[in-house]
Amino acid sequence: MRTQISQHTFRRLLALPQPLRLRTFSILNRPPPNYPGHVPLTLVERGALALGSAFGSLRNPHRHDLIAALGEATAKPYFISRLRKAMLANPTGRRILHDKPRITSQTMSLEKLRQLPENTVGRAYAAWLDREGVTPDTRDQVRYIDDPEEAYAMQRYRETHDFTHAITGLPVIIEGELAVKAFEFANTLLPMTALSLVAVVRLKAAERKRFFETYLLWAVGNGLKAEEVVNVYWEEELETDIEVLRARLGIEIPPDLRETRKLLRDKEKAERAARDAKDRLGAVMGV
Amino acid sequence: MASTALFRRVLALPPHLRRSVYSSTATHTGASQPDIYDVVCIGGGPVGLSFVSALRSHPSTSALRVALIDSQDLSTARTTKDTETYSNRCSSITPASLRFLKQIGAWEHAKRGRTQPYHAMDVWDGVSGSKIHFDSVDQQQTGLLDAVAEMIPGSRFQASRRKYQVEDVGVATMCENANTTSALLQRLHDLDEERLNERRVFDMLEKTRVESIDLGPESKDEKSLDLSQWPIVTTSHGKIAARLLVGADGANSPVRQFADIPSPGWDYNQHGVVATLHVDRHHTVQDLRTAYQRFLPTGPVALLPLPGNKASLVWSTTPQHAAKLKTLSPPDFTAAVNAAFRLMPVDISYMLSPTSTTTPTDELAWRETATPAASTGLPRNFPRIASVQEGSIASFPLRMRHADTYTGHRIALIGDAAHTIHPLAGQGLNLGLADAESLAKRIAYGVDHGMDVGSCWTLDGYNSDRWAKNNAVIGVVDKLSKVYGVGSGPVVWGRSAGVEVLERLGTLKGWMMGAAAGVK
């Protein structure tokens, strides 16, 4: 009897509180979903998802579904809760969580946005989408975050990522994406944004130099200084003047990346053409 | 020759008559001579009244000449007859205090229908949700050593196993302050009635303002009375000299100021909001009741049970939130209190901020759907607050003070005059009652051993009895309030881990409950 008592006491003592337990449920007995599309994961499953999606998206940065999964797997326990509480503390963020608006090709009519005056947020957004050749297609649904409100906060972050591109003018090429991710890390503190910066290894030497010299400093400085971009009610800001919005949020635009690259490419082409011409001339002259 | 014979006859008299011979000669020397009392207690609150009742009930001290001075009309300190309204000034009386009140014969005069014993306590962290459940029913020891102890009834071993058991009362009893006060007054009145044929030794000087307290004048010559080391209380009705002056006169004690005893401490930047609430469930006398407390970063909020469907609220929060709460309409106040127990701290702060645009009722209706009860640690049986009693919402600033010493020459401090504490542990009145009990015991000891009750021979024992214990309780409560005042970070993780471990250690929990109950 004494060993029974001590085993029972021992087990009770070791029963860890929920945040520290390895497994809160068995995979043979998954709890029901909290919202449509929800997939509850154990800690081991979440860890494996994080590792797999991290390496997969490093190998192929165009796999946006892996980047999304990495974001969801690394957002708990603290970061997405912090983001949702930051939204709740802000009056506009609170309204967003209450109304739960979604940004899709249906809700954001591009024809109407293109009709807006020149300097408005909506026009800039439409112009950026046309310039980059993307659409506000339905982003991946959030599946691996347990609380429905936190899942919506993650979804909202994902859907407003394009607005962040539009307001900063950065393109969808890897260099631009990394600059936006650095800005988002300083602004939202989501771990996925910081982990994505590992993709710097995939940049060419000149691009990496440009990134570390200009864009990283811009991103971190502006991200920390600016208001939280996730608290902007974009649907209501479509007709606001873009400079006014930038001033209100505290964002300065970086040097236009596409312009910089085009200038460099043109310069290189001109130099190569000049070299070729000299070589050809030399061949003819026998020098 | 005649003087020695007279002297010997005076010595042969019982003490109270001996003293009356002495004091009668004193009063004959002139109207300006102050009235001399053995013990003068300034302050007619529960602590002062219980101290005087203890003196009057104890056979050794029942013949001392005692005066109680209070500026208010004590005869009107009665509870209302209305069973539907409860005063918002309620206190939680621990088993040790209850034992003291029973011992002095006051508890039987309290209106028992208006008191509520409770048997369990649910305390949880507002940020992390980790919780601890104290249950006096669970504390019935069932281990191996207790089984052995039960086999030897009446032994010292069995008595030692019972050390941390909370007595039949459970965790504590909720009682309105007016109820306690009127019970004590009734007891004092009954004690006076018993002594109707004997000389009157107890004077209750109500509606008497204390104008000043000074030391007596230098004596004119060697033979006349020397009151230069005695405190003389100048009241609106005359002067009173006290062999021992006891200050039970509250946080801004004039007695303490007269004695020049410093009382260091600090103000918590918090106000305590109290109210009487109606909950959705009606409880009978047999039901086991639970007290609830949630620690928010702005301060703890507690719901303490009262008979029927009533409950008492004590919510310590920032002065801005307290001001906003007092301006809310009753339905909004009810929603805010429900929110305080159910929503996340960020939602509660938004609800009470001056810039919020929605009413608390609407805000609660929305946020409750988005805040699952499991994530905030809400206990399963937590009731819903249905309404608030009209006119029962009030607030007071919270502070911590502890007098450097409780005694001086012919001075003693008890109750709030000696210490002020944060209300989160419900210990304020209980520490005061324990002070009263200890001082009364020390005075009885002094009288039994022929000491001057105002001298350090009697009073040092009271100081050494109570000062260190009170300091420990005040210190622990203060650190708890500081630890739970943190909203995020490693402190939250540390305190949650500590609470989770403590929840699983039955013996340590039982010891803590015993310490809080004041079991000796």
GROMACS .gro file of C-alpha atoms in nm, chain A residues 1-2 5 12-13 15-17 20 84-85 88-89 91 94 97-98 147 149, chain B residues 127 143-144 344 346-347 350 363 366-367 370 372 493 497 500-501 503-505:
model
   38
    1MET     CA    1   0.000   0.000   0.000
    2ARG     CA    2   0.282   0.235   0.077
    5ILE     CA    3   0.053   0.573  -0.225
   12ARG     CA    4   0.043   1.368  -0.931
   13LEU     CA    5   0.355   1.565  -0.855
   15ALA     CA    6   0.169   1.585  -1.382
   16LEU     CA    7   0.298   1.884  -1.569
   17PRO     CA    8   0.082   2.187  -1.631
   20LEU     CA    9   0.481   2.220  -2.048
   84ARG     CA   10  -0.388   3.948  -3.128
   85LYS     CA   11  -0.357   4.137  -2.798
   88LEU     CA   12  -0.728   4.428  -2.920
   89ALA     CA   13  -0.545   4.712  -2.750
   91PRO     CA   14  -0.935   5.076  -3.133
   94ARG     CA   15  -1.049   4.590  -3.227
   97LEU     CA   16  -1.136   4.168  -3.509
   98HIS     CA   17  -1.504   4.244  -3.459
  147ASP     CA   18  -0.790   2.968  -3.129
  149GLU     CA   19  -0.959   3.464  -3.321
  414VAL     CA   20  -0.275   3.650  -1.731
  430GLY     CA   21  -0.264   0.959   0.466
  431LEU     CA   22  -0.088   0.673   0.641
  631MET     CA   23  -0.854   3.887  -2.089
  633VAL     CA   24  -0.646   4.372  -2.237
  634ASP     CA   25  -1.024   4.362  -2.285
  637TYR     CA   26  -1.012   4.868  -2.289
  650GLU     CA   27  -1.826   4.475  -2.526
  653TRP     CA   28  -1.885   4.019  -2.805
  654ARG     CA   29  -1.566   3.936  -2.617
  657ALA     CA   30  -1.416   3.498  -2.833
  659PRO     CA   31  -1.305   3.041  -2.405
  780TRP     CA   32   0.586   3.220  -1.613
  784ALA     CA   33   0.477   2.741  -1.248
  787GLU     CA   34   0.078   2.481  -1.056
  788VAL     CA   35   0.326   2.301  -0.833
  790GLU     CA   36  -0.179   2.305  -0.643
  791ARG     CA   37  -0.043   1.952  -0.647
  792LEU     CA   38   0.123   1.958  -0.303
   0.00000   0.00000   0.00000
